mmCIF file of C-alpha atoms in Angstrom:
data_model
loop_
_atom_site.group_PDB
_atom_site.id
_atom_site.type_symbol
_atom_site.label_atom_id
_atom_site.label_comp_id
_atom_site.label_asym_id
_atom_site.label_seq_id
_atom_site.Cartn_x
_atom_site.Cartn_y
_atom_site.Cartn_z
ATOM 1 C CA MET A 1 6.790 20.446 10.578
ATOM 2 C CA ASP A 2 3.476 20.025 12.480
ATOM 3 C CA SER A 3 2.252 16.307 12.011
ATOM 4 C CA ASN A 4 -1.082 17.421 10.633
ATOM 5 C CA LEU A 5 0.375 19.651 7.980
ATOM 6 C CA ARG A 6 2.952 16.984 7.094
ATOM 7 C CA ASN A 7 0.205 14.445 6.600
ATOM 8 C CA GLU A 8 -1.594 17.094 4.403
ATOM 9 C CA ILE A 9 1.261 17.712 2.141
ATOM 10 C CA TYR A 10 1.983 14.048 2.071
ATOM 11 C CA THR A 11 -1.494 13.485 0.665
ATOM 12 C CA LYS A 12 -1.399 16.260 -1.840
ATOM 13 C CA GLY A 13 2.282 15.093 -3.041
ATOM 14 C CA LEU A 14 0.991 11.385 -3.417
ATOM 15 C CA GLN A 15 -2.040 12.471 -5.460
ATOM 16 C CA TRP A 16 0.082 14.862 -7.783
ATOM 17 C CA ILE A 17 2.871 12.247 -8.338
ATOM 18 C CA LYS A 18 0.267 9.697 -9.379
ATOM 19 C CA GLN A 19 -1.342 12.110 -11.773
ATOM 20 C CA ALA A 20 1.992 12.887 -13.419
ATOM 21 C CA GLY A 21 2.927 9.499 -13.605
ATOM 22 C CA GLU A 22 -0.170 8.828 -15.420
ATOM 23 C CA ASN A 23 0.287 11.525 -17.805
ATOM 24 C CA ILE A 24 3.639 10.316 -18.772
ATOM 25 C CA ARG A 25 2.368 6.747 -19.222
ATOM 26 C CA THR A 26 -0.274 8.172 -21.495
ATOM 27 C CA LYS A 27 2.152 10.260 -23.613
ATOM 28 C CA ILE A 28 5.216 7.596 -23.587
ATOM 29 C CA ASN A 29 4.880 6.879 -27.222
ATOM 30 C CA ASN A 30 4.363 10.264 -28.522
ATOM 31 C CA PRO A 31 6.996 12.124 -30.366
ATOM 32 C CA LEU A 32 9.357 14.059 -28.242
ATOM 33 C CA VAL A 33 11.622 17.034 -28.551
ATOM 34 C CA VAL A 34 14.974 16.208 -27.056
ATOM 35 C CA ASP A 35 17.421 18.667 -26.216
ATOM 36 C CA THR A 36 20.833 18.946 -24.458
ATOM 37 C CA LYS A 37 22.018 20.893 -21.581
ATOM 38 C CA SER A 38 25.525 21.044 -20.114
ATOM 39 C CA ASN A 39 26.797 18.318 -22.736
ATOM 40 C CA PRO A 40 25.344 16.030 -25.368
ATOM 41 C CA ASN A 41 24.556 13.304 -23.052
ATOM 42 C CA ASP A 42 22.742 15.712 -20.437
ATOM 43 C CA LEU A 43 19.288 15.365 -22.100
ATOM 44 C CA VAL A 44 16.276 17.025 -21.490
ATOM 45 C CA THR A 45 12.766 16.583 -23.081
ATOM 46 C CA THR A 46 9.372 18.220 -23.362
ATOM 47 C CA MET A 47 8.081 15.782 -20.772
ATOM 48 C CA ASP A 48 10.721 16.700 -18.221
ATOM 49 C CA ARG A 49 9.595 20.378 -18.526
ATOM 50 C CA GLU A 50 5.891 19.737 -18.719
ATOM 51 C CA THR A 51 6.007 17.373 -15.636
ATOM 52 C CA GLU A 52 8.112 19.919 -13.449
ATOM 53 C CA SER A 53 5.717 22.732 -14.666
ATOM 54 C CA PHE A 54 2.807 20.592 -13.478
ATOM 55 C CA PHE A 55 4.241 20.248 -9.927
ATOM 56 C CA VAL A 56 5.329 23.828 -9.675
ATOM 57 C CA THR A 57 1.860 25.076 -10.620
ATOM 58 C CA LYS A 58 0.068 22.791 -8.089
ATOM 59 C CA ILE A 59 2.603 23.695 -5.324
ATOM 60 C CA LYS A 60 2.404 27.338 -5.845
ATOM 61 C CA GLU A 61 -1.535 27.266 -6.128
ATOM 62 C CA THR A 62 -1.829 25.202 -2.840
ATOM 63 C CA TYR A 63 1.140 26.490 -0.874
ATOM 64 C CA PRO A 64 2.357 29.686 -2.149
ATOM 65 C CA GLU A 65 4.593 30.177 0.679
ATOM 66 C CA HIS A 66 6.701 27.083 -0.120
ATOM 67 C CA ALA A 67 9.764 27.269 -2.098
ATOM 68 C CA ILE A 68 10.840 24.980 -5.017
ATOM 69 C CA VAL A 69 14.086 23.571 -6.306
ATOM 70 C CA GLY A 70 13.455 21.750 -9.732
ATOM 71 C CA GLU A 71 15.897 20.500 -12.182
ATOM 72 C CA GLU A 72 14.514 22.370 -15.177
ATOM 73 C CA GLY A 73 14.491 25.767 -13.750
ATOM 74 C CA TYR A 74 10.870 26.334 -13.085
ATOM 75 C CA GLY A 75 11.332 26.826 -9.140
ATOM 76 C CA ASP A 76 12.953 29.390 -7.010
ATOM 77 C CA LYS A 77 16.492 30.493 -6.872
ATOM 78 C CA LEU A 78 17.477 29.628 -3.054
ATOM 79 C CA SER A 79 20.436 30.569 -0.958
ATOM 80 C CA SER A 80 18.947 28.527 2.183
ATOM 81 C CA MET A 81 16.796 25.736 2.961
ATOM 82 C CA ASP A 82 14.750 27.824 5.261
ATOM 83 C CA GLY A 83 11.050 27.112 5.478
ATOM 84 C CA THR A 84 9.301 24.309 3.482
ATOM 85 C CA VAL A 85 11.187 23.453 0.225
ATOM 86 C CA TRP A 86 10.197 20.982 -2.527
ATOM 87 C CA VAL A 87 12.844 19.364 -4.400
ATOM 88 C CA ILE A 88 11.734 17.932 -7.637
ATOM 89 C CA ASP A 89 13.251 15.727 -10.538
ATOM 90 C CA PRO A 90 10.445 15.501 -12.906
ATOM 91 C CA ILE A 91 12.200 12.465 -14.753
ATOM 92 C CA ASP A 92 15.294 11.135 -13.060
ATOM 93 C CA GLY A 93 17.072 9.017 -15.814
ATOM 94 C CA THR A 94 16.105 11.078 -18.832
ATOM 95 C CA MET A 95 18.376 8.980 -21.003
ATOM 96 C CA ASN A 96 16.573 6.017 -19.923
ATOM 97 C CA PHE A 97 13.177 7.683 -20.741
ATOM 98 C CA VAL A 98 14.487 8.641 -24.108
ATOM 99 C CA HIS A 99 16.114 5.469 -25.209
ATOM 100 C CA GLN A 100 14.299 2.718 -23.132
ATOM 101 C CA LYS A 101 10.858 4.311 -22.139
ATOM 102 C CA ARG A 102 11.298 2.548 -18.625
ATOM 103 C CA ASN A 103 13.946 2.538 -15.608
ATOM 104 C CA PHE A 104 13.319 6.271 -14.974
ATOM 105 C CA ALA A 105 11.510 7.979 -11.752
ATOM 106 C CA ILE A 106 9.763 11.069 -10.629
ATOM 107 C CA SER A 107 11.518 12.211 -7.381
ATOM 108 C CA VAL A 108 9.974 14.555 -4.946
ATOM 109 C CA GLY A 109 11.710 15.373 -1.503
ATOM 110 C CA ILE A 110 10.049 17.836 0.841
ATOM 111 C CA TYR A 111 12.208 19.496 3.523
ATOM 112 C CA GLN A 112 11.546 21.820 6.501
ATOM 113 C CA ASP A 113 14.404 24.036 7.477
ATOM 114 C CA GLY A 114 16.894 21.642 5.917
ATOM 115 C CA ILE A 115 15.338 18.372 7.425
ATOM 116 C CA GLY A 116 13.853 15.793 5.044
ATOM 117 C CA GLU A 117 10.086 15.288 6.131
ATOM 118 C CA ILE A 118 8.637 13.554 3.083
ATOM 119 C CA GLY A 119 10.157 11.429 0.052
ATOM 120 C CA PHE A 120 8.505 10.134 -2.997
ATOM 121 C CA ILE A 121 10.152 7.920 -5.561
ATOM 122 C CA TYR A 122 7.758 6.805 -8.393
ATOM 123 C CA ASP A 123 8.961 4.150 -10.845
ATOM 124 C CA VAL A 124 6.581 5.383 -13.297
ATOM 125 C CA MET A 125 6.277 2.497 -15.845
ATOM 126 C CA SER A 126 6.421 -0.227 -13.241
ATOM 127 C CA ASP A 127 3.811 1.924 -11.207
ATOM 128 C CA ILE A 128 5.713 1.415 -7.950
ATOM 129 C CA LEU A 129 6.008 4.049 -5.268
ATOM 130 C CA TYR A 130 8.733 4.318 -2.857
ATOM 131 C CA HIS A 131 7.748 6.787 -0.094
ATOM 132 C CA ALA A 132 8.550 7.756 3.391
ATOM 133 C CA LYS A 133 7.591 10.366 6.152
ATOM 134 C CA ARG A 134 10.199 11.171 8.779
ATOM 135 C CA ASN A 135 10.354 8.746 11.862
ATOM 136 C CA GLU A 136 7.397 6.595 10.217
ATOM 137 C CA GLY A 137 9.422 4.242 8.155
ATOM 138 C CA ALA A 138 9.874 3.759 4.467
ATOM 139 C CA TYR A 139 7.437 1.746 1.955
ATOM 140 C CA LYS A 140 7.333 0.361 -1.319
ATOM 141 C CA ASP A 141 3.710 0.823 -2.217
ATOM 142 C CA ASN A 142 1.928 -0.487 1.033
ATOM 143 C CA VAL A 143 4.666 -2.521 2.315
ATOM 144 C CA LYS A 144 6.925 -1.308 5.033
ATOM 145 C CA LEU A 145 10.559 -1.698 4.092
ATOM 146 C CA PRO A 146 12.798 -3.612 7.020
ATOM 147 C CA SER A 147 15.659 -2.051 8.345
ATOM 148 C CA LEU A 148 18.969 -2.565 6.477
ATOM 149 C CA LYS A 149 21.053 -5.699 7.328
ATOM 150 C CA THR A 150 24.064 -4.690 9.520
ATOM 151 C CA ASP A 151 26.026 -7.837 9.069
ATOM 152 C CA THR A 152 26.851 -7.508 5.304
ATOM 153 C CA ASN A 153 30.685 -8.105 4.603
ATOM 154 C CA ILE A 154 32.116 -5.724 1.850
ATOM 155 C CA THR A 155 32.938 -8.820 -0.019
ATOM 156 C CA GLU A 156 29.338 -9.804 -0.242
ATOM 157 C CA ALA A 157 28.319 -6.211 -1.210
ATOM 158 C CA ILE A 158 26.426 -5.298 -4.211
ATOM 159 C CA ILE A 159 27.100 -1.459 -4.878
ATOM 160 C CA ALA A 160 25.576 0.744 -7.598
ATOM 161 C CA MET A 161 27.797 3.165 -9.038
ATOM 162 C CA ASN A 162 28.168 5.411 -12.132
ATOM 163 C CA HIS A 163 31.261 5.397 -14.295
ATOM 164 C CA PHE A 164 32.439 9.113 -13.914
ATOM 165 C CA TRP A 165 35.587 8.205 -11.811
ATOM 166 C CA LEU A 166 38.042 10.136 -13.973
ATOM 167 C CA CYS A 167 36.855 13.633 -12.966
ATOM 168 C CA PRO A 168 38.867 16.719 -13.805
ATOM 169 C CA ASN A 169 39.986 17.041 -10.375
ATOM 170 C CA LYS A 170 40.681 13.216 -9.812
ATOM 171 C CA LEU A 171 38.162 12.828 -6.904
ATOM 172 C CA VAL A 172 39.196 9.102 -6.592
ATOM 173 C CA ASP A 173 42.131 7.193 -7.986
ATOM 174 C CA GLU A 174 41.012 4.932 -10.824
ATOM 175 C CA GLU A 175 43.235 2.094 -9.717
ATOM 176 C CA VAL A 176 41.896 2.151 -6.155
ATOM 177 C CA MET A 177 38.492 1.916 -7.642
ATOM 178 C CA GLN A 178 39.347 -0.947 -9.816
ATOM 179 C CA HIS A 179 40.638 -2.658 -6.564
ATOM 180 C CA PHE A 180 37.366 -1.766 -4.674
ATOM 181 C CA VAL A 181 35.285 -3.182 -7.522
ATOM 182 C CA ARG A 182 37.296 -6.673 -7.212
ATOM 183 C CA THR A 183 36.781 -6.764 -3.712
ATOM 184 C CA ILE A 184 32.904 -6.389 -3.408
ATOM 185 C CA ARG A 185 30.549 -9.168 -4.903
ATOM 186 C CA GLY A 186 29.407 -6.762 -7.873
ATOM 187 C CA THR A 187 28.489 -3.564 -9.233
ATOM 188 C CA ARG A 188 25.107 -2.191 -10.855
ATOM 189 C CA VAL A 189 24.279 0.831 -12.895
ATOM 190 C CA TYR A 190 20.726 1.711 -13.431
ATOM 191 C CA GLY A 191 20.904 5.031 -14.745
ATOM 192 C CA SER A 192 18.741 6.795 -12.360
ATOM 193 C CA ALA A 193 20.031 8.030 -8.934
ATOM 194 C CA ALA A 194 16.309 8.018 -7.459
ATOM 195 C CA LEU A 195 15.838 4.382 -8.340
ATOM 196 C CA GLU A 196 19.360 3.525 -7.053
ATOM 197 C CA PHE A 197 18.548 5.135 -3.599
ATOM 198 C CA ALA A 198 15.253 3.302 -3.821
ATOM 199 C CA PHE A 199 16.878 -0.234 -4.324
ATOM 200 C CA ALA A 200 19.415 0.560 -1.736
ATOM 201 C CA ALA A 201 16.606 1.227 0.749
ATOM 202 C CA GLU A 202 14.760 -1.954 -0.358
ATOM 203 C CA GLY A 203 17.963 -3.852 0.260
ATOM 204 C CA ILE A 204 18.509 -5.360 -3.107
ATOM 205 C CA ILE A 205 21.573 -3.430 -3.457
ATOM 206 C CA ASN A 206 24.066 -2.579 -0.757
ATOM 207 C CA GLY A 207 24.978 1.029 -1.426
ATOM 208 C CA TYR A 208 25.418 3.630 -4.004
ATOM 209 C CA ILE A 209 28.285 5.705 -5.024
ATOM 210 C CA SER A 210 28.493 8.644 -7.358
ATOM 211 C CA MET A 211 30.844 11.324 -7.949
ATOM 212 C CA GLY A 212 28.400 14.245 -8.912
ATOM 213 C CA LEU A 213 24.778 14.572 -7.987
ATOM 214 C CA SER A 214 22.479 17.354 -7.741
ATOM 215 C CA PRO A 215 19.958 18.095 -5.055
ATOM 216 C CA TRP A 216 17.158 16.848 -7.035
ATOM 217 C CA ASP A 217 18.902 13.681 -7.792
ATOM 218 C CA ILE A 218 19.091 12.604 -4.050
ATOM 219 C CA ALA A 219 16.545 14.645 -2.237
ATOM 220 C CA ALA A 220 13.628 12.069 -1.924
ATOM 221 C CA GLY A 221 16.295 9.230 -1.870
ATOM 222 C CA ILE A 222 18.097 10.424 1.276
ATOM 223 C CA ILE A 223 14.677 10.828 3.076
ATOM 224 C CA ILE A 224 13.632 7.234 2.340
ATOM 225 C CA PHE A 225 17.088 5.807 2.875
ATOM 226 C CA ASN A 226 17.419 7.364 6.281
ATOM 227 C CA GLU A 227 14.150 5.666 7.357
ATOM 228 C CA VAL A 228 15.566 2.214 6.937
ATOM 229 C CA GLY A 229 18.939 3.096 8.772
ATOM 230 C CA GLY A 230 20.977 4.006 5.793
ATOM 231 C CA VAL A 231 23.362 6.903 5.803
ATOM 232 C CA THR A 232 24.272 9.327 3.178
ATOM 233 C CA THR A 233 27.427 11.543 3.047
ATOM 234 C CA THR A 234 29.793 12.757 0.452
ATOM 235 C CA ILE A 235 32.662 10.352 -0.706
ATOM 236 C CA ASP A 236 34.703 12.422 2.015
ATOM 237 C CA GLY A 237 32.199 11.344 4.742
ATOM 238 C CA THR A 238 31.077 14.946 5.141
ATOM 239 C CA PRO A 239 27.390 16.096 5.482
ATOM 240 C CA ILE A 240 25.413 16.693 2.113
ATOM 241 C CA ASN A 241 24.732 20.235 1.070
ATOM 242 C CA MET A 242 21.176 20.287 -0.293
ATOM 243 C CA LEU A 243 21.837 23.559 -2.395
ATOM 244 C CA GLU A 244 24.686 22.273 -4.427
ATOM 245 C CA LYS A 245 26.068 19.425 -6.328
ATOM 246 C CA ASN A 246 27.813 16.700 -4.163
ATOM 247 C CA THR A 247 29.780 13.513 -4.280
ATOM 248 C CA ILE A 248 27.645 10.621 -2.870
ATOM 249 C CA LEU A 249 27.951 7.556 -0.622
ATOM 250 C CA ALA A 250 24.924 5.930 0.491
ATOM 251 C CA CYS A 251 25.158 2.629 2.465
ATOM 252 C CA ASN A 252 24.788 1.297 6.087
ATOM 253 C CA LEU A 253 27.373 2.367 8.739
ATOM 254 C CA VAL A 254 29.173 -0.971 8.596
ATOM 255 C CA LEU A 255 30.093 -0.547 4.922
ATOM 256 C CA GLN A 256 30.523 3.211 5.173
ATOM 257 C CA ASP A 257 33.695 2.857 7.471
ATOM 258 C CA GLU A 258 35.288 0.158 4.975
ATOM 259 C CA ILE A 259 34.352 2.110 1.662
ATOM 260 C CA LEU A 260 35.557 5.603 3.125
ATOM 261 C CA SER A 261 38.800 4.023 4.398
ATOM 262 C CA THR A 262 39.371 2.494 0.963
ATOM 263 C CA VAL A 263 38.848 5.731 -0.833
ATOM 264 C CA LYS A 264 41.130 7.649 1.765
ATOM 265 C CA GLU A 265 43.788 5.169 1.139
ATOM 266 C CA GLY A 266 43.854 5.623 -2.449
ATOM 267 C CA ARG A 267 44.077 9.373 -2.224
ATOM 268 C CA LYS A 268 46.972 8.938 0.021
ATOM 269 C CA SER A 269 48.508 6.600 -2.096
ATOM 270 C CA ASP A 270 48.122 8.889 -5.201
ATOM 271 C CA ALA A 271 49.543 11.800 -3.421
ATOM 272 C CA ILE A 272 52.876 9.738 -2.511
#
């Protein structure tokens, strides 16, 4: 992507995400219509839909040639990541939004031919913006985030991870994960993949593991995390497919080798 165009898109994206956040804060105590999607705990609200519609309208008015992937279905149906693609989660952490009125984020990742160019993760209620442009570093508001520490021992690591280990296809053996949890210093669950990526980029946690995230959950986070030296793969160590659901392992290279070997050893044991 041309640097002038990237700067222009960045400026527009920053403006829109701040506007969307202000709208959410203004209406945070208004009555909500809450529906469910794939299961009773997969929530969607009028605010999710309103926020995504806002972004889609702004993008299509300003950049009609750009494609959009959005959680609530207001975007395009894509078969490739060719061209400029905005990947949007209007409210990442909807359950937190509904029950807590905090600990949720707007997540916007902008890709050019499959390469992450710009990432925004906006912690709406705290008014904190994590953001990055490719090869220009990652920032928390106006403060540049340092590169990840590479001397972290697995026994000193704090890893964010959700609890969906007993998947239908048994992606990871439960006993292996129990051993893993006892090996590391601690685990955290924040209820928002975007914020968990942001916290990993900030260095206040050392990694993030999830057994099933959609592109809009991770698009911005991967871009921001890359800029501090983080790596994101599937739990198998393979590349992420930005058009489908993925298992996720995000950490630095040192921890990645140890975590991957633990998971693989568990699969091997489970197969015997």
